[in-house]
PDB file of N, CA and C in Angstrom:
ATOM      1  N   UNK A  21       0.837  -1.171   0.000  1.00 53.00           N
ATOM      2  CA  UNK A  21       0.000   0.000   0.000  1.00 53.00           C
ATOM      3  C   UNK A  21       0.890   1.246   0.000  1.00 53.00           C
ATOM      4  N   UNK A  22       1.008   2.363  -0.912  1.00 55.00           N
ATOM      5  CA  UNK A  22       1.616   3.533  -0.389  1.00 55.00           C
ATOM      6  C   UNK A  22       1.369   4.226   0.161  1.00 55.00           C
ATOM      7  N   UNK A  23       2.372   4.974   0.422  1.00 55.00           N
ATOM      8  CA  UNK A  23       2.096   5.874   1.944  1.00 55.00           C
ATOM      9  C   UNK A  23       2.388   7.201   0.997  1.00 55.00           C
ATOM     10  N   UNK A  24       1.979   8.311   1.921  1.00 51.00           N
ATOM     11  CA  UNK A  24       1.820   9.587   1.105  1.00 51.00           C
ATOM     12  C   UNK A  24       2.847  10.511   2.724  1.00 51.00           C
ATOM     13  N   UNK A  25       4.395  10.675   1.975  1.00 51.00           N
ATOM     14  CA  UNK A  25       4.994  11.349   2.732  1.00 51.00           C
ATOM     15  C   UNK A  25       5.437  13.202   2.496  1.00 51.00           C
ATOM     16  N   UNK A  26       5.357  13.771   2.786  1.00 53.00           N
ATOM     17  CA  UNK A  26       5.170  15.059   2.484  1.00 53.00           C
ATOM     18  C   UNK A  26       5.014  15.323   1.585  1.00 53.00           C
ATOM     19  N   UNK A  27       3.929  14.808   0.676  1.00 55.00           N
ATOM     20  CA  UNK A  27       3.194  15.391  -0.469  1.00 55.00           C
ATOM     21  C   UNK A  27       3.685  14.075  -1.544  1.00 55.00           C
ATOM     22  N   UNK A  28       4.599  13.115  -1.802  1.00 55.00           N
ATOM     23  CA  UNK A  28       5.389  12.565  -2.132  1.00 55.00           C
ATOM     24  C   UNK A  28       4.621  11.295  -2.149  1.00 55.00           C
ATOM     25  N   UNK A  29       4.372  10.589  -3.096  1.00 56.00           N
ATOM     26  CA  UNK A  29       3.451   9.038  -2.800  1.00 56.00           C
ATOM     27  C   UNK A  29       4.694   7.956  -3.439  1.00 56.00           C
ATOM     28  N   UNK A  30       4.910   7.549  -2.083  1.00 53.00           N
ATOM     29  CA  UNK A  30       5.977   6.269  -2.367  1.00 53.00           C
ATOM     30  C   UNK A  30       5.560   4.939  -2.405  1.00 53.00           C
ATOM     31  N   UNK A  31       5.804   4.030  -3.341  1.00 59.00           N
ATOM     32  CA  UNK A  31       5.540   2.813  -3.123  1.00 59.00           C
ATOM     33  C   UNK A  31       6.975   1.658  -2.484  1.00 59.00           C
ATOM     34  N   UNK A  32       6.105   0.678  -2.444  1.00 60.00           N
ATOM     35  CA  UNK A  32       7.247  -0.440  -1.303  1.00 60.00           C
ATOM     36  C   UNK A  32       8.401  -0.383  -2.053  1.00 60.00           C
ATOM     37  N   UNK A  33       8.400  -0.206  -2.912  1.00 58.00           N
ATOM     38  CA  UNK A  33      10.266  -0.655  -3.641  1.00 58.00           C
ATOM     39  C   UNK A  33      10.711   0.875  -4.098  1.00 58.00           C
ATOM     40  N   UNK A  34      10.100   1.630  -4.108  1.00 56.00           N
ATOM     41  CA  UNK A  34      10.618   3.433  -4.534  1.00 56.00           C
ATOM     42  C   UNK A  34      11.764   3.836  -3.691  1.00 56.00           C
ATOM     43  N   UNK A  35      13.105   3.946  -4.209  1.00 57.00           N
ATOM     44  CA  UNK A  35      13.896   4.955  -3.469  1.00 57.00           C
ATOM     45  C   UNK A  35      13.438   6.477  -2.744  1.00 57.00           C
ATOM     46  N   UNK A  36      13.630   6.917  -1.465  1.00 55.00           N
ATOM     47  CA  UNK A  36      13.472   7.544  -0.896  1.00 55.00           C
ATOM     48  C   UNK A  36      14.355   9.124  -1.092  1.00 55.00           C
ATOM     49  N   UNK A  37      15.843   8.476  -1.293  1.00 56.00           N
ATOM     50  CA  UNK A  37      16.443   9.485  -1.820  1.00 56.00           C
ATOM     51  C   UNK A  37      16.563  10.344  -2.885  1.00 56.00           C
ATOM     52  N   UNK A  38      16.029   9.150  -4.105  1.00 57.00           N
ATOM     53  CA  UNK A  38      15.876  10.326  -5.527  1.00 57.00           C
ATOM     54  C   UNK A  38      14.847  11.583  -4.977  1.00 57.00           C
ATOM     55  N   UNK A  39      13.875  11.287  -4.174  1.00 55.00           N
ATOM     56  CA  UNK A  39      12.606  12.775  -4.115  1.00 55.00           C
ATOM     57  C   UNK A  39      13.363  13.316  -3.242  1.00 55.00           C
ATOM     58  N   UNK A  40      14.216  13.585  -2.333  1.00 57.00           N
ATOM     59  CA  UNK A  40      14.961  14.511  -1.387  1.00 57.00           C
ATOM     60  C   UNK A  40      15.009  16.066  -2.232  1.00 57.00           C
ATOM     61  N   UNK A  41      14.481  16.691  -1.057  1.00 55.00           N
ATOM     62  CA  UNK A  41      14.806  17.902  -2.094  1.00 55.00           C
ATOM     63  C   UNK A  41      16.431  18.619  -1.715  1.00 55.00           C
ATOM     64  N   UNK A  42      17.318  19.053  -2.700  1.00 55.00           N
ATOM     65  CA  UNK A  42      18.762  19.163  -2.329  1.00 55.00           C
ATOM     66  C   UNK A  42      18.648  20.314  -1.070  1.00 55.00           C
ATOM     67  N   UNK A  43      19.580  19.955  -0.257  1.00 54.00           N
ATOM     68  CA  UNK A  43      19.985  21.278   0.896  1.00 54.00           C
ATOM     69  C   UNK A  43      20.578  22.652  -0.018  1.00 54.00           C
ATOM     70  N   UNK A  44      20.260  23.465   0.848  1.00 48.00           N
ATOM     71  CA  UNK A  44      20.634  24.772   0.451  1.00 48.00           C
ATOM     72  C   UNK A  44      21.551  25.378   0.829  1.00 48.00           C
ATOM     73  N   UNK A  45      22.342  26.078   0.030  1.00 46.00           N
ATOM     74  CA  UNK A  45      24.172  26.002   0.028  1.00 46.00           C
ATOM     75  C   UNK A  45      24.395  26.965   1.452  1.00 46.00           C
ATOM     76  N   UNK A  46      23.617  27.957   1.620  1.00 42.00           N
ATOM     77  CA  UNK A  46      23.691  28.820   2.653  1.00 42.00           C
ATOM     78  C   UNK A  46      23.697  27.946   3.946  1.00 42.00           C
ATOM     79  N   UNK A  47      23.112  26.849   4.275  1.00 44.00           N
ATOM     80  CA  UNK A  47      23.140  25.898   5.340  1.00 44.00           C
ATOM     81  C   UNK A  47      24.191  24.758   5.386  1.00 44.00           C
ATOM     82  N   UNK A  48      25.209  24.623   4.202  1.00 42.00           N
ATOM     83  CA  UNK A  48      25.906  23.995   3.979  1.00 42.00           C
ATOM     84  C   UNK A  48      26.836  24.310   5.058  1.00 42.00           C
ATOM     85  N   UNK A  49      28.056  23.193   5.619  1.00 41.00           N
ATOM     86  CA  UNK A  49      29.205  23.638   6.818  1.00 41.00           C
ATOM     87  C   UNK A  49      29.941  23.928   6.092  1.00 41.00           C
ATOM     88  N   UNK A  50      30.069  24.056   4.877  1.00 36.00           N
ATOM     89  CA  UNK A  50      31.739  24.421   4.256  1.00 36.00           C
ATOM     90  C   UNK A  50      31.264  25.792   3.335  1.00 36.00           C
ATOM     91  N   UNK A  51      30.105  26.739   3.585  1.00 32.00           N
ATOM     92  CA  UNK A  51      30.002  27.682   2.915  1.00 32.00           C
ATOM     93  C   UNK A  51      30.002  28.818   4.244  1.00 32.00           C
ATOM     94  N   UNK A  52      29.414  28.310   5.512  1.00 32.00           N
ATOM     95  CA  UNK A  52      29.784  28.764   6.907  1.00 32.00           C
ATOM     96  C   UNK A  52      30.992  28.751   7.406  1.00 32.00           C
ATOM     97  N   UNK A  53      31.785  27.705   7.134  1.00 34.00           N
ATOM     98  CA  UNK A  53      33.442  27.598   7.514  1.00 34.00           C
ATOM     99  C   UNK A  53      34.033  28.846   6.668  1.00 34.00           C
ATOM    100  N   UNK A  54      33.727  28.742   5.520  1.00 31.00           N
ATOM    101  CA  UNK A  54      34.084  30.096   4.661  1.00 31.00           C
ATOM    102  C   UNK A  54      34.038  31.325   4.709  1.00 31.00           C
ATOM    103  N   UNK A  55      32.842  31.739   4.955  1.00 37.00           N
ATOM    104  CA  UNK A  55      32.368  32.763   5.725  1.00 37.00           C
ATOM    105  C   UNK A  55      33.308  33.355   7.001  1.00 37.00           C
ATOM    106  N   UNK A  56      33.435  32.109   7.942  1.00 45.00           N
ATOM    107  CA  UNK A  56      34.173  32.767   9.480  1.00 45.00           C
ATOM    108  C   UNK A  56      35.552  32.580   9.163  1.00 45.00           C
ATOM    109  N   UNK A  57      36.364  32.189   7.875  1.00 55.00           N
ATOM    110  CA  UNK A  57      37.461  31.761   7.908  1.00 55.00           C
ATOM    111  C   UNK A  57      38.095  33.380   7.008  1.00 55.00           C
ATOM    112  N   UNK A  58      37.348  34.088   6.058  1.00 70.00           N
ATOM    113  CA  UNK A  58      37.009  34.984   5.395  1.00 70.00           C
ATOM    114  C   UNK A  58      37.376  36.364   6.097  1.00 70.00           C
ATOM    115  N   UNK A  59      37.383  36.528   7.361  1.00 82.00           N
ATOM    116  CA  UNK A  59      38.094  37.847   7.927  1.00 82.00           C
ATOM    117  C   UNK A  59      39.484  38.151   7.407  1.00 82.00           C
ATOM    118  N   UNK A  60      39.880  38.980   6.855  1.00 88.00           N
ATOM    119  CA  UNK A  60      41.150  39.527   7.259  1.00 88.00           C
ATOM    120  C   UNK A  60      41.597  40.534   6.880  1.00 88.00           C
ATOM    121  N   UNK A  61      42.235  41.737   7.242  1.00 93.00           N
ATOM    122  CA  UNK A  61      42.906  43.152   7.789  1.00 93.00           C
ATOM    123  C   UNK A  61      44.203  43.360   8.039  1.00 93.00           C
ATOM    124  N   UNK A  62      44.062  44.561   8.061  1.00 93.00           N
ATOM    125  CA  UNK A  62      45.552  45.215   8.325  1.00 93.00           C
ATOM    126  C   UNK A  62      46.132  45.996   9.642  1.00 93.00           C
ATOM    127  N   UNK A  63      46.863  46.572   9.625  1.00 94.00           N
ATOM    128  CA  UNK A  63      47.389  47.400  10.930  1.00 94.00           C
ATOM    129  C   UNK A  63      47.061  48.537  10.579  1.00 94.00           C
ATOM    130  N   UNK A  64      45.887  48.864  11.466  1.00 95.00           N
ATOM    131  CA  UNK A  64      45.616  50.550  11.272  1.00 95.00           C
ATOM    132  C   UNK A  64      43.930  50.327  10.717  1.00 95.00           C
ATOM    133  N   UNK A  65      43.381  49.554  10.568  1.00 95.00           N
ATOM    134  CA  UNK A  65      41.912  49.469  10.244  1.00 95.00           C
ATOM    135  C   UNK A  65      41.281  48.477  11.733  1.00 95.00           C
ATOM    136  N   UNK A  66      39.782  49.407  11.943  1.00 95.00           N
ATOM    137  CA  UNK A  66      39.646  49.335  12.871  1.00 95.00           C
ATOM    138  C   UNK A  66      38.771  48.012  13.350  1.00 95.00           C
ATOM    139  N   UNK A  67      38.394  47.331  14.215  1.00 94.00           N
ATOM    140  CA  UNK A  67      37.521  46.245  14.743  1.00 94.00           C
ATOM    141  C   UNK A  67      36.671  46.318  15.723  1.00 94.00           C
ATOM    142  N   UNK A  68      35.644  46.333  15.103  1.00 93.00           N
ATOM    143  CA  UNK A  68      34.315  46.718  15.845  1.00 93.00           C
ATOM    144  C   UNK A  68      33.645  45.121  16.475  1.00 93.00           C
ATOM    145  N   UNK A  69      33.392  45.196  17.827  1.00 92.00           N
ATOM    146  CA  UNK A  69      32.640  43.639  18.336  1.00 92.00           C
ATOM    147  C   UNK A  69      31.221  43.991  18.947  1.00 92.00           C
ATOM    148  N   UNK A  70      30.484  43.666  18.400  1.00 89.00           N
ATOM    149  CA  UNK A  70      29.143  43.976  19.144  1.00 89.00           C
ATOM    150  C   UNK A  70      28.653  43.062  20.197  1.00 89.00           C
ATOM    151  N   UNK A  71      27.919  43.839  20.810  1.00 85.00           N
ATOM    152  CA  UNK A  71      28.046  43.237  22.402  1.00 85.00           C
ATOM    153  C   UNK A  71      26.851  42.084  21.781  1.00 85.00           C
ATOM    154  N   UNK A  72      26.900  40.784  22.648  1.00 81.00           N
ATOM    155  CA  UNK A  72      26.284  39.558  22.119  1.00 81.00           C
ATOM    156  C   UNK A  72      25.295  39.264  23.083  1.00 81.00           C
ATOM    157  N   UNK A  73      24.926  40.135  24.064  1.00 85.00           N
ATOM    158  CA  UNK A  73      24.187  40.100  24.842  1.00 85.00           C
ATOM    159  C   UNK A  73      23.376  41.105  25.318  1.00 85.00           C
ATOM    160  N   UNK A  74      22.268  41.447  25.665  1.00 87.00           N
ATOM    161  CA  UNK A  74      21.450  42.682  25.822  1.00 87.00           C
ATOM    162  C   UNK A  74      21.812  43.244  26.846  1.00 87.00           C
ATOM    163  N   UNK A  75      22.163  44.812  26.679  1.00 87.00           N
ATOM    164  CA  UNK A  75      22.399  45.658  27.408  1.00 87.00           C
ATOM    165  C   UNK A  75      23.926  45.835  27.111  1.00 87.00           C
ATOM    166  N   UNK A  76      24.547  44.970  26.259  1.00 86.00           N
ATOM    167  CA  UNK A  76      26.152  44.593  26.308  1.00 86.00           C
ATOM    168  C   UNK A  76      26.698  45.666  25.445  1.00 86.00           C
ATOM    169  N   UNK A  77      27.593  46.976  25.624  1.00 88.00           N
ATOM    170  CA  UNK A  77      27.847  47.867  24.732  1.00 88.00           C
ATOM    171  C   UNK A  77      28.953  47.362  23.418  1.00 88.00           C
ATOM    172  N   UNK A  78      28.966  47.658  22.287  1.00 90.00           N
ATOM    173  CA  UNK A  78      29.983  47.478  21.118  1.00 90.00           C
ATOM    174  C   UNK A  78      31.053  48.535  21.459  1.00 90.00           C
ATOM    175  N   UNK A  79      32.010  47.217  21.450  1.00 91.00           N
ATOM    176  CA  UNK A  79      33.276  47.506  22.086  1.00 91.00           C
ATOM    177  C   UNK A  79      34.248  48.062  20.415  1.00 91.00           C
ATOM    178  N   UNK A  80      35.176  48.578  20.060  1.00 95.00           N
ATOM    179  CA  UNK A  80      36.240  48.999  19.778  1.00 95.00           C
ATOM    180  C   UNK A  80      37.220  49.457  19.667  1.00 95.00           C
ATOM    181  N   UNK A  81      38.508  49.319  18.391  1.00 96.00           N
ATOM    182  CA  UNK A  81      39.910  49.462  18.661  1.00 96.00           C
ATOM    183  C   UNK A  81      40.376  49.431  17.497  1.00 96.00           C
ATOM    184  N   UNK A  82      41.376  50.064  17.486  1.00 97.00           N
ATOM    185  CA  UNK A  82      42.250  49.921  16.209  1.00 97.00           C
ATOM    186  C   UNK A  82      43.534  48.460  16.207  1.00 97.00           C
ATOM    187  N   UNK A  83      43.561  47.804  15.096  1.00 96.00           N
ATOM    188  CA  UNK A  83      44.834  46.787  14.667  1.00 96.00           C
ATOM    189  C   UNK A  83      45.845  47.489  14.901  1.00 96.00           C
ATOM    190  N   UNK A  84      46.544  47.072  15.335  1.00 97.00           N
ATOM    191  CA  UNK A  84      47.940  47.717  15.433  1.00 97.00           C
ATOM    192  C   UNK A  84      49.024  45.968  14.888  1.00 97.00           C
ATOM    193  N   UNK A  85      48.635  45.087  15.574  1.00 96.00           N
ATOM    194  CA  UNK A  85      49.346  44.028  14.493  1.00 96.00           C
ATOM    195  C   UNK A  85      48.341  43.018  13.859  1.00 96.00           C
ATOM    196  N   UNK A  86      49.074  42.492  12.988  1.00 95.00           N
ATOM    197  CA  UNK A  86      48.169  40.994  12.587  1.00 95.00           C
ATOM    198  C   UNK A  86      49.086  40.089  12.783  1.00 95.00           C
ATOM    199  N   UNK A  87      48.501  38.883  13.376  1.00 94.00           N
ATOM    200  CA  UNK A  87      49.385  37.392  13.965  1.00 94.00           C
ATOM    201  C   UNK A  87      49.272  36.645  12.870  1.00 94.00           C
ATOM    202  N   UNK A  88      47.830  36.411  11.904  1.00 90.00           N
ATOM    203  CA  UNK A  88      47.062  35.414  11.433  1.00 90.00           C
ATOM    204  C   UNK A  88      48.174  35.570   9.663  1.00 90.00           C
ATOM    205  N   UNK A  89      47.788  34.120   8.955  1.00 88.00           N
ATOM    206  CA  UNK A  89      48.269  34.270   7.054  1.00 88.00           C
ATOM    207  C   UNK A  89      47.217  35.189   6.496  1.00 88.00           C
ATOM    208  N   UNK A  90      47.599  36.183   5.854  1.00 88.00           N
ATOM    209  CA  UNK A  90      46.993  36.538   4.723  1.00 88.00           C
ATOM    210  C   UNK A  90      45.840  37.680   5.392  1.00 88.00           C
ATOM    211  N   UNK A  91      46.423  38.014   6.489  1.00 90.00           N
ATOM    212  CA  UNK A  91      45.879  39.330   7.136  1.00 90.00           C
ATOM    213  C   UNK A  91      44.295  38.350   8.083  1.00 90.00           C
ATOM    214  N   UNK A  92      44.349  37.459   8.498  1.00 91.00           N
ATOM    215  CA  UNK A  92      43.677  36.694   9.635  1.00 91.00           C
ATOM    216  C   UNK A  92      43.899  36.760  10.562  1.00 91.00           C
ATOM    217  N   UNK A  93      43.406  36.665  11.839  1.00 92.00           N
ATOM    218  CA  UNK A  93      43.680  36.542  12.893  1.00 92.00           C
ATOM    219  C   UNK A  93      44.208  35.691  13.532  1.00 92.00           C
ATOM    220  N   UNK A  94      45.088  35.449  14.220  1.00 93.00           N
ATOM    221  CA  UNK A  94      44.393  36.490  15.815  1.00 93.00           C
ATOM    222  C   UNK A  94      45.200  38.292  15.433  1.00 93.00           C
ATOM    223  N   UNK A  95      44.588  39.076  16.216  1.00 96.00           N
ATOM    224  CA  UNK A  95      45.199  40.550  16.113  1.00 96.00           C
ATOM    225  C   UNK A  95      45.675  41.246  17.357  1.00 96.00           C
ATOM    226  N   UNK A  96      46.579  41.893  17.594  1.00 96.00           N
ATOM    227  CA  UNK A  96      46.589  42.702  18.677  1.00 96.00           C
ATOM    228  C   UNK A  96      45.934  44.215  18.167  1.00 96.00           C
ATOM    229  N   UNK A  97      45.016  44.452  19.417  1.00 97.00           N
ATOM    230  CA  UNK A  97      43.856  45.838  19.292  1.00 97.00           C
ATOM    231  C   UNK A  97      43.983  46.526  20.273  1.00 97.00           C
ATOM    232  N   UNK A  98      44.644  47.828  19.891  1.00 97.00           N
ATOM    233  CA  UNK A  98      44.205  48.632  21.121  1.00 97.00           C
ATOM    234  C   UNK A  98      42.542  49.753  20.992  1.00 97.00           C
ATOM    235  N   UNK A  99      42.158  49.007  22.128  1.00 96.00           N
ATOM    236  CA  UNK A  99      40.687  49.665  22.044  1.00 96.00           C
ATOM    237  C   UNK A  99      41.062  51.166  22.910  1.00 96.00           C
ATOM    238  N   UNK A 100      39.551  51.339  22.004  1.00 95.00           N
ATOM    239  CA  UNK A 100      39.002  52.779  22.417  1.00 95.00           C
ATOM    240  C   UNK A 100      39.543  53.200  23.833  1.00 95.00           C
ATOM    241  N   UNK A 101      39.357  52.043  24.848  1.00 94.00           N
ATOM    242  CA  UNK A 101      39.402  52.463  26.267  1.00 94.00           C
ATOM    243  C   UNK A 101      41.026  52.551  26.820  1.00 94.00           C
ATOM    244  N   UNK A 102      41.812  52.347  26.111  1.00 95.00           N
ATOM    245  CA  UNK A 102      43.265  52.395  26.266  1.00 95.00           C
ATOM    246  C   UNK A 102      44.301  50.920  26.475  1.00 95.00           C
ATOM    247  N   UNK A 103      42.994  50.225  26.797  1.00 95.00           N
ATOM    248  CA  UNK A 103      43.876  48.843  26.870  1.00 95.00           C
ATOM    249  C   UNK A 103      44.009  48.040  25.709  1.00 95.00           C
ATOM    250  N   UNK A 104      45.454  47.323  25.998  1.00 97.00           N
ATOM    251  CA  UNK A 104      45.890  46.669  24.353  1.00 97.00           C
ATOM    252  C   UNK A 104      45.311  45.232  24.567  1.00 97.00           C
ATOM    253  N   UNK A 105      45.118  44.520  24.135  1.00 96.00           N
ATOM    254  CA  UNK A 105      44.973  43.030  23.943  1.00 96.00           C
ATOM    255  C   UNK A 105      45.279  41.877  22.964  1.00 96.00           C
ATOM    256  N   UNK A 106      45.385  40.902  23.085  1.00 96.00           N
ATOM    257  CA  UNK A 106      45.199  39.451  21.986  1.00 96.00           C
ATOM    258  C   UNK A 106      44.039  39.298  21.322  1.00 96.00           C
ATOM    259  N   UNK A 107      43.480  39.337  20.593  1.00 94.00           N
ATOM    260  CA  UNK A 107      41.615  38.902  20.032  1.00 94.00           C
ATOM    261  C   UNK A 107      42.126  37.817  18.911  1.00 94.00           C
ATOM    262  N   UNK A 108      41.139  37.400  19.180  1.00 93.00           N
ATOM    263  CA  UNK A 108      40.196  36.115  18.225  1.00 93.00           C
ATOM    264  C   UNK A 108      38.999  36.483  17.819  1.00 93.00           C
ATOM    265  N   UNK A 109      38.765  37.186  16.981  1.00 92.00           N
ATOM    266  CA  UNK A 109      37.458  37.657  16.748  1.00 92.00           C
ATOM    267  C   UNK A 109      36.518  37.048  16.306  1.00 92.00           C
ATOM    268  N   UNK A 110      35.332  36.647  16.971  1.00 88.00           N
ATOM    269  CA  UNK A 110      33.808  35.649  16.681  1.00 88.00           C
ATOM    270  C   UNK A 110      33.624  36.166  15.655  1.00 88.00           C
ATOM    271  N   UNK A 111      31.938  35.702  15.618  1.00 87.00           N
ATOM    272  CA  UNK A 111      31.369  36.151  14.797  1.00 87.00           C
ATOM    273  C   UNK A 111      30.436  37.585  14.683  1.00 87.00           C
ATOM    274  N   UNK A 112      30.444  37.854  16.161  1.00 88.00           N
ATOM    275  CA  UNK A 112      29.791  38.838  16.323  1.00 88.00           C
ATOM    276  C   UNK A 112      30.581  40.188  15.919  1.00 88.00           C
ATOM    277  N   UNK A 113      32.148  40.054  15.538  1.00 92.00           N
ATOM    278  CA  UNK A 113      33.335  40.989  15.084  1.00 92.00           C
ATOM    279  C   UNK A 113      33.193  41.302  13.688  1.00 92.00           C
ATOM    280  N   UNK A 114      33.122  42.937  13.489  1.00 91.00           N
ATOM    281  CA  UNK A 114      33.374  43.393  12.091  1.00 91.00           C
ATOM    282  C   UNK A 114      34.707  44.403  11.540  1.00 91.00           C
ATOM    283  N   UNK A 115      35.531  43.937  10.936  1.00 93.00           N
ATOM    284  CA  UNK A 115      36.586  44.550  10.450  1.00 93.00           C
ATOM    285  C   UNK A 115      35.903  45.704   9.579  1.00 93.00           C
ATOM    286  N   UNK A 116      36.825  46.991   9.815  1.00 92.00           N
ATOM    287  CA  UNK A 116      36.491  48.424   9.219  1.00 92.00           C
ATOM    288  C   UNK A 116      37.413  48.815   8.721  1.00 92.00           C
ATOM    289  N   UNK A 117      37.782  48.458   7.521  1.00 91.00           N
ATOM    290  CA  UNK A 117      39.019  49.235   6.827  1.00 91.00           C
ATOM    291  C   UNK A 117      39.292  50.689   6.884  1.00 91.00           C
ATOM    292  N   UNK A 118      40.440  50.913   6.676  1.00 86.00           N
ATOM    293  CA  UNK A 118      40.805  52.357   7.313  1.00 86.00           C
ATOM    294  C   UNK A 118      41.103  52.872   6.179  1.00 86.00           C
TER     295      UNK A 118
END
């Protein structure tokens, strides 16, 4: 007897996989790996991190080095507030060319 699966009427011997409808590239892990792998800057353009939590203010600083190949991270930033640091910048981080 077939069964009627999301709109789709399969019988007992029908492959399941030919009706799959393909995934969409935006949900793909290697178009997301791309995306976060995709940062990179110079010394003297600035890095903006938005706060990832409510009420959390967006923090910034200027590059002063790059650690990472091909202008990636990690960076040393001295922020707005005077202190220097190491960053790894998430995702919630946007590079601002200078």
């Amino acid at each position: 007897m077939p069964r009627n699966v999301s709109g789709i009427i399969f019988g007992p011997n029908e492959d399941r996989a030919k009706n799959r409808r393909p995934r969409h590239p935006l949900f793909s892990s290697a178009v997301r790996r791309t995306n976060l792998e995709g940062m990179n800057a110079t010394a003297g353009d600035r890095l903006l991190m938005h706060g990832n939590t409510v009420g959390e203010k967006e923090r910034g600083g200027v590059i002063i080095e790059v650690h990472g190949t091909e202008g990636g991270p990690p960076y040393i930033v001295r922020f707005d507030d005077g202190h220097t640091g190491l960053v790894f910048p998430g995702p919630d981080a946007v590079v601002v060319p200078q």
